[in-house]
Coordinates of N, CA and C in Angstrom, one line a residue:
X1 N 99.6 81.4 93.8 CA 100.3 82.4 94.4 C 101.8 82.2 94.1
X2 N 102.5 83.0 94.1 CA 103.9 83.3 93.7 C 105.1 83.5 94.5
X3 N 105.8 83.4 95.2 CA 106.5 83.8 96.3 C 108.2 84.1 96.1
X4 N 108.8 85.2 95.9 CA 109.7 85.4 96.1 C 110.8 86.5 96.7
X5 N 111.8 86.1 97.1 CA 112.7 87.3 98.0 C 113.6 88.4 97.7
X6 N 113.6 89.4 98.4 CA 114.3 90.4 97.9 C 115.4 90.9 99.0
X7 N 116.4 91.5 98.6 CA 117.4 91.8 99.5 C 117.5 93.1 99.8
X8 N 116.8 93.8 100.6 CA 116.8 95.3 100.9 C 117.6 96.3 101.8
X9 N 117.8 97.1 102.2 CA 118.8 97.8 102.9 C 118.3 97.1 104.4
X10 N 117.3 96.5 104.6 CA 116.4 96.6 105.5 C 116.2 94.7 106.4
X11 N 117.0 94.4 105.5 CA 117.0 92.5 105.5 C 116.2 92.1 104.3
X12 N 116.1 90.8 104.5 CA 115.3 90.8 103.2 C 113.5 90.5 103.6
X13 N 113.2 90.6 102.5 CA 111.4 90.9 102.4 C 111.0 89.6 101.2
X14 N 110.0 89.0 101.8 CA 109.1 88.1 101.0 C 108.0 88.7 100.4
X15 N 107.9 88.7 98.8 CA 107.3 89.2 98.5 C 106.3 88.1 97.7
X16 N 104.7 88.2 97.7 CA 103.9 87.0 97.5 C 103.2 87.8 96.7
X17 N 102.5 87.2 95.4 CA 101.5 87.9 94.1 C 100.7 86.6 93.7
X18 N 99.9 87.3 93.1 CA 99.1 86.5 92.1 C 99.2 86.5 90.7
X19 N 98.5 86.4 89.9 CA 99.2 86.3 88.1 C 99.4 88.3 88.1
X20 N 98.4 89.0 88.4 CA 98.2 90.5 88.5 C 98.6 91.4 89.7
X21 N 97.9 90.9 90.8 CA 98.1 91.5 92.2 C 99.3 91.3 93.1
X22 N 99.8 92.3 93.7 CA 100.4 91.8 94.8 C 99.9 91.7 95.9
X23 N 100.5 90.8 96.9 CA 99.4 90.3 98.1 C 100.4 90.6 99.5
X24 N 101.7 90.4 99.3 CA 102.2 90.8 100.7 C 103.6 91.2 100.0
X25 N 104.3 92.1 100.9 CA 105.5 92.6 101.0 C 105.8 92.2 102.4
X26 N 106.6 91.2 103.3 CA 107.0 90.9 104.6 C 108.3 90.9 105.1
X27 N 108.8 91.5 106.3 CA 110.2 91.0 106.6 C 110.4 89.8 107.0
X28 N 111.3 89.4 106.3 CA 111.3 87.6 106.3 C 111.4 87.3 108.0
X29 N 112.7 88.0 109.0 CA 113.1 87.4 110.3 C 112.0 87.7 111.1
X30 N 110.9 88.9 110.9 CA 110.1 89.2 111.6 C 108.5 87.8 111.7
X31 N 108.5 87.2 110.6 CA 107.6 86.5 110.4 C 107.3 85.2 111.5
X32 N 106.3 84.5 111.8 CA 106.5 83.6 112.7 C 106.7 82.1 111.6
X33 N 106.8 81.9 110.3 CA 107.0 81.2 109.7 C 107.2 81.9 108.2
X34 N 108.2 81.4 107.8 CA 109.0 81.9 106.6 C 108.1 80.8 105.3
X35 N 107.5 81.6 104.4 CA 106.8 80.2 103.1 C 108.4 79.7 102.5
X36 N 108.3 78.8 101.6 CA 109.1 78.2 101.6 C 109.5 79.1 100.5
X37 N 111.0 78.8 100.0 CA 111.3 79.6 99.1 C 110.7 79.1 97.9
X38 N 111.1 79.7 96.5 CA 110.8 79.6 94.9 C 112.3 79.2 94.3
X39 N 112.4 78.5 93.6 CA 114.0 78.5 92.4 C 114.1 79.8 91.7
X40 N 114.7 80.3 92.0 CA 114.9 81.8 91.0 C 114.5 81.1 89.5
X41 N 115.0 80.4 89.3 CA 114.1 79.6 88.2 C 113.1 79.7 87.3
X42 N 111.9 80.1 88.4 CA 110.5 79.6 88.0 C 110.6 80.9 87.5
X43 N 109.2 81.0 86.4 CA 108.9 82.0 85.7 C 107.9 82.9 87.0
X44 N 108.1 84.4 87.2 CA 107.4 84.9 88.3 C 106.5 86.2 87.2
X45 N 105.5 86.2 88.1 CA 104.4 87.4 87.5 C 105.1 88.8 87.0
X46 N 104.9 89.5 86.1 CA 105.1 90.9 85.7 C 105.2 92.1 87.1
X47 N 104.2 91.2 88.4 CA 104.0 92.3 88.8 C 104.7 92.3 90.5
X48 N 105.5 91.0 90.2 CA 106.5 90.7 91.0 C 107.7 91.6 90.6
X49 N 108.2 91.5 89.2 CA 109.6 92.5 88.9 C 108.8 93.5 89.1
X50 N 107.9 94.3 88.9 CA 107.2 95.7 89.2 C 107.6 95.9 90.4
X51 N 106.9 95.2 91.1 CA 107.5 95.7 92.9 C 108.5 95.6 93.2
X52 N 109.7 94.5 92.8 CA 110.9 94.7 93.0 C 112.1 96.4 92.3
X53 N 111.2 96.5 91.3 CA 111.7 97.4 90.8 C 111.5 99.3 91.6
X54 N 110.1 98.6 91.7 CA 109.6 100.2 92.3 C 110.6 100.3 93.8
X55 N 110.7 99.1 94.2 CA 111.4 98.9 95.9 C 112.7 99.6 95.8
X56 N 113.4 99.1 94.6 CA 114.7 99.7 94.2 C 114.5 101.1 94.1
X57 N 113.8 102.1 93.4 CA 113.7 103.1 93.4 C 113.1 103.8 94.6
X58 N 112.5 103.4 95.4 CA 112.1 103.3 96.5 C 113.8 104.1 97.6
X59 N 113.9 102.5 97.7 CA 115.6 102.9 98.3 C 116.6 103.9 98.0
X60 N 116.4 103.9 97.0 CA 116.9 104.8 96.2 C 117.2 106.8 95.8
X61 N 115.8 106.8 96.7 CA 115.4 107.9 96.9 C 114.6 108.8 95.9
X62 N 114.6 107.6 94.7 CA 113.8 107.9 93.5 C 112.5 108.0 93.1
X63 N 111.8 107.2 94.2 CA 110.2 106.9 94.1 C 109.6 107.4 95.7
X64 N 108.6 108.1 95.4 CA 107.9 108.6 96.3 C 106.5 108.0 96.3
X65 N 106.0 107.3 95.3 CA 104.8 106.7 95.2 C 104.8 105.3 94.7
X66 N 104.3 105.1 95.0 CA 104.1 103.2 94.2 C 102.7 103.3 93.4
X67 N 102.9 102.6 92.0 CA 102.0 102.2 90.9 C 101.4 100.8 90.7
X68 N 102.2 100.2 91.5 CA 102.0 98.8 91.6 C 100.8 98.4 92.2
X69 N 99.8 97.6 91.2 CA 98.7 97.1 91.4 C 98.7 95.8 92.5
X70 N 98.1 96.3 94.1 CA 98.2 95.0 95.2 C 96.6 95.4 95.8
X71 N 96.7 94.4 96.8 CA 95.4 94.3 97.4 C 95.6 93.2 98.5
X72 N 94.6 93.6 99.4 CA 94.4 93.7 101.1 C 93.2 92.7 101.0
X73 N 93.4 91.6 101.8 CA 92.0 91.1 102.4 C 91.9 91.1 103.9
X74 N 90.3 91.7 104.3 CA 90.3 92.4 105.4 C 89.0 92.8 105.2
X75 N 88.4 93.2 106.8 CA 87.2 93.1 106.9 C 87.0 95.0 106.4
X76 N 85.7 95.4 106.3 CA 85.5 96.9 106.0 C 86.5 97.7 106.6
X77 N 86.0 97.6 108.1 CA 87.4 98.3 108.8 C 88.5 98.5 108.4
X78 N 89.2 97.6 108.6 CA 90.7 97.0 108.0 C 91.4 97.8 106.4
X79 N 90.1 97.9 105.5 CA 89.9 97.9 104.1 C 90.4 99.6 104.2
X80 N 89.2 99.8 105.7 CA 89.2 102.3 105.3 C 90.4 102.2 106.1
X81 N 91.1 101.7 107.1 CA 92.3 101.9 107.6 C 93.4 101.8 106.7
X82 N 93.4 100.4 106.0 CA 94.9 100.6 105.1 C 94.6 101.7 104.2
X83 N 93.3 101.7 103.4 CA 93.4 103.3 102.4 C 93.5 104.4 102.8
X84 N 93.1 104.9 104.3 CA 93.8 106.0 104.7 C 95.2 105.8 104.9
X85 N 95.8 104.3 105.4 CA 97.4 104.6 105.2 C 98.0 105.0 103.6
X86 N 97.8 104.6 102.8 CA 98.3 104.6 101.8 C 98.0 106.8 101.4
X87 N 96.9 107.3 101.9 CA 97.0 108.7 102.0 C 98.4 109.4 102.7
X88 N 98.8 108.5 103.7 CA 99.9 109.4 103.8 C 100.5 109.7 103.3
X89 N 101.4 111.1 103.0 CA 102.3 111.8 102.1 C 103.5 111.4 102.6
X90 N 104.6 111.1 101.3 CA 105.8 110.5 101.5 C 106.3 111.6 102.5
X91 N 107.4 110.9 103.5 CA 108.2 111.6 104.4 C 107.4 112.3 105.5
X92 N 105.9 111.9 105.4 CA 105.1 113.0 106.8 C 104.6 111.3 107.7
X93 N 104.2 112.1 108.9 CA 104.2 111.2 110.5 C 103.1 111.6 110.6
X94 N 101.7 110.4 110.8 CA 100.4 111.0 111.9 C 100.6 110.1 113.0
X95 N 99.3 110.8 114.1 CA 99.1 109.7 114.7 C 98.7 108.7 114.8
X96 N 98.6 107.0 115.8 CA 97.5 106.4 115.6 C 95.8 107.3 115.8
X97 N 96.0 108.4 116.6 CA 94.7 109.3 117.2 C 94.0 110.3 115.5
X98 N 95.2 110.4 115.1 CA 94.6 111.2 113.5 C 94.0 109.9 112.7
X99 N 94.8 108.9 112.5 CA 94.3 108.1 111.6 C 92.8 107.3 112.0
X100 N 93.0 107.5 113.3 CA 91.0 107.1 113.8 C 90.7 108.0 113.8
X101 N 90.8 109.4 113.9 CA 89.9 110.8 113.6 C 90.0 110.2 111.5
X102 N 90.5 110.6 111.4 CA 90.5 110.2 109.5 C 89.5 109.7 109.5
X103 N 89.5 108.2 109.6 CA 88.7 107.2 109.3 C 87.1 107.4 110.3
X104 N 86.8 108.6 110.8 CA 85.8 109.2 111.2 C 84.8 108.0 112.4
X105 N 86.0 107.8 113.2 CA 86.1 107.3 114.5 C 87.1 107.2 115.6
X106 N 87.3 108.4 116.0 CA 88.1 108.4 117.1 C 88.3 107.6 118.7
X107 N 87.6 106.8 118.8 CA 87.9 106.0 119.8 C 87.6 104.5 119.1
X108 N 88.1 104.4 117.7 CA 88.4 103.4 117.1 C 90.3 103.4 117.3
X109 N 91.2 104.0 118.1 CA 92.6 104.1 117.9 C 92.7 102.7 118.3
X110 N 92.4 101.8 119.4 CA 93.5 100.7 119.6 C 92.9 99.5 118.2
X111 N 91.9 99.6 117.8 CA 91.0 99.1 116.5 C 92.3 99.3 115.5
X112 N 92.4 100.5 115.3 CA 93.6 100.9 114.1 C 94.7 100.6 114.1
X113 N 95.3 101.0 115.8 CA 96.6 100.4 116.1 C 97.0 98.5 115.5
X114 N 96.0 97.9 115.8 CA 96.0 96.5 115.2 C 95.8 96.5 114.3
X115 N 94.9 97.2 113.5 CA 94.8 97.0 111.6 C 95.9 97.1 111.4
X116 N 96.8 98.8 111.5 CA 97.9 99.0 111.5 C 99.1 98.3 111.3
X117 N 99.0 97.3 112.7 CA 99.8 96.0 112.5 C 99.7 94.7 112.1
X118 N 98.9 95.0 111.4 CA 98.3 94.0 110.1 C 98.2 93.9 109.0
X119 N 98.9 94.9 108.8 CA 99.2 95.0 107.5 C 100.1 94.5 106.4
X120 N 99.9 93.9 105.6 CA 100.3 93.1 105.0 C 101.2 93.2 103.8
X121 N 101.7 94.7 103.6 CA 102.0 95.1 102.1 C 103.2 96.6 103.0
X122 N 103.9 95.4 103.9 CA 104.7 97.0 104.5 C 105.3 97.7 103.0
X123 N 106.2 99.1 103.7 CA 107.0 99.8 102.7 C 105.6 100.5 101.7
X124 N 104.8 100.2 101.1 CA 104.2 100.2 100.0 C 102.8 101.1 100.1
X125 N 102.1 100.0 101.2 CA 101.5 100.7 102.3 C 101.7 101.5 103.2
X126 N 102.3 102.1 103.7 CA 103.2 102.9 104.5 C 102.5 102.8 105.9
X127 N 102.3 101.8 106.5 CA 102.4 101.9 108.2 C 103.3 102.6 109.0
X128 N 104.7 102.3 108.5 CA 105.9 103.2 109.0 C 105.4 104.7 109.4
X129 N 104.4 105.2 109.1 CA 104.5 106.7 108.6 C 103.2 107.0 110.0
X130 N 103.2 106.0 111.0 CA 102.2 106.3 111.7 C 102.9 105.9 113.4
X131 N 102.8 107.2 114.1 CA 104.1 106.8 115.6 C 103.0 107.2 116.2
X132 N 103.1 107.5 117.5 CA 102.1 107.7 119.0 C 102.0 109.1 118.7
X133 N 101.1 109.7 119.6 CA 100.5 111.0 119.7 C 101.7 111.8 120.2
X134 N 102.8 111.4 121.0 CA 103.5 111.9 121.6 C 104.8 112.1 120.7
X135 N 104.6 111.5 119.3 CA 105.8 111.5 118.9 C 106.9 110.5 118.4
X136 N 106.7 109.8 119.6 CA 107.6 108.6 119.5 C 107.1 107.5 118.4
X137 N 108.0 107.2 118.1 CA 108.1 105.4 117.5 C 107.5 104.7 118.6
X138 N 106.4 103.9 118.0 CA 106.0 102.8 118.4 C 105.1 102.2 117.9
X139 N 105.0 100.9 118.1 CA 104.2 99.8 117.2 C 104.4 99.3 115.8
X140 N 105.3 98.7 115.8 CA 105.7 98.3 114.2 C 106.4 96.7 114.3
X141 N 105.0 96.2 113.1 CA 105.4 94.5 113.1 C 106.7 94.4 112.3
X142 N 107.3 95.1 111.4 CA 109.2 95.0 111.5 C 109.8 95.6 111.7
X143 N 109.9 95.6 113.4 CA 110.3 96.2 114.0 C 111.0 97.9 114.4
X144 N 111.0 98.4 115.8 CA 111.3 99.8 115.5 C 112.3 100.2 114.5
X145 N 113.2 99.6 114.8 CA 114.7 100.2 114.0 C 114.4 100.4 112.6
X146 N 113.5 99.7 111.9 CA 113.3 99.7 110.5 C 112.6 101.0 110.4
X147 N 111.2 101.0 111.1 CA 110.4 101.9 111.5 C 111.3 103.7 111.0
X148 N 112.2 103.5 112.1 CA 112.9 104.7 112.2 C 114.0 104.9 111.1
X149 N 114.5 103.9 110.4 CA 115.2 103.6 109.1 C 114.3 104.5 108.0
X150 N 112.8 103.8 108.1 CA 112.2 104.4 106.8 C 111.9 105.6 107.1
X151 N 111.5 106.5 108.3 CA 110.9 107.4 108.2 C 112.4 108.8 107.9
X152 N 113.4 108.0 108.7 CA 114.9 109.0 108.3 C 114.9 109.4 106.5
X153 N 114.8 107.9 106.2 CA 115.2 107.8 104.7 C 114.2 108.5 104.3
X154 N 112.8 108.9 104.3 CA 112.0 109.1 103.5 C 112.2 111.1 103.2
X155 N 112.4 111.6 105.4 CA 113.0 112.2 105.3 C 114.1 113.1 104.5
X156 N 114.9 112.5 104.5 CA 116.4 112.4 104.0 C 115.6 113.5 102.3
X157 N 115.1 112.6 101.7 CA 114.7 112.3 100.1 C 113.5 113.8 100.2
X158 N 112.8 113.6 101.1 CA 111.2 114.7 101.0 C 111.8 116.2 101.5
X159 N 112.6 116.6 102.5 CA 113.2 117.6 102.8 C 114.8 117.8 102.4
X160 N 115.3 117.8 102.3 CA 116.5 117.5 101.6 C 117.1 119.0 102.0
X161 N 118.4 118.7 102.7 CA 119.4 119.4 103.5 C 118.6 120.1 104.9
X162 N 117.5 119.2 105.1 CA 117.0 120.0 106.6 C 117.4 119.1 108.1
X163 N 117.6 119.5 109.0 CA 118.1 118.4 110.3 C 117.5 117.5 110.1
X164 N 117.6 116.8 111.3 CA 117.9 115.8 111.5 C 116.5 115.4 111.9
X165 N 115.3 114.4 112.1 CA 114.3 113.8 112.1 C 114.1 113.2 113.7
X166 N 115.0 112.7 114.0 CA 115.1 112.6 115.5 C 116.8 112.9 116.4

């Protein structure tokens, strides 16, 4: 495994791969232990600059999709939750209550809510893109403010010259 950091509008993010896959995108202060760093040094996977690259375009307001080959380990459940997150359309909001209707279990929501926050490949996977039934921001392992960072930005980029998001 591969491990190295990135500096984003957002703090920075540890990003961990294998020779092909990426395996996590994380906010470093959010973590309950930070891996140790790498020497910028070391030779890193192809698919490490790939994700750093798309991230940049990302911020950017240039990328709406990611191509970057990663992967989730996680039980079935876990597996239909993150791939219905990755269905969300850039700059749109469901519920946690849609995303267990989705995944064709509706009183699977506090089930999801935790997948949700288990997720291991933020930004990429788009958890951000999932608030309460009511609307609000809530539930996000880095933290709200980022939460509401990405969904402004994404905003910003998918409707362009329309008000204001909250």
């Amino acid at each position: 495994m591969f491990t190295t950091y990135y500096h984003s509008p957002l703090g920075e993010l540890e990003i961990s791969a294998s020779e092909d896959t990426l395996h996590s995108i994380l906010f470093v202060d959010t973590q309950k232990k930070p891996a140790p760093r790498r020497s910028a040094s070391e030779d890193l996977p192809k698919v490490i600059y790939q994700t750093i690259q798309e991230l940049e375009e990302y911020f950017a307001g240039t990328r709406r999709e990611f191509s970057v080959n990663f992967s989730h380990s996680g039980t079935d459940f876990q597996q239909k939750v993150w791939a219905e997150l990755y269905n969300i359309p850039y700059g749109e909001t469901i519920s946690y209550l849609e995303l267990a209707r989705r995944i064709g279990n509706e009183k699977s929501i506090r089930a999801v809510g935790t997948t949700n926050g288990n997720n291991k490949i933020c930004i990429i996977v788009p958890c951000h893109r999932v608030i309460g039934s009511n609307g609000k921001l809530v539930g996000y392992g880095g933290d709200l403010w980022r939460k509401e960072w990405l969904l402004k930005h994404e905003y910003k980029y998918a409707i362009p010259k329309a008000g204001s998001l909250f």
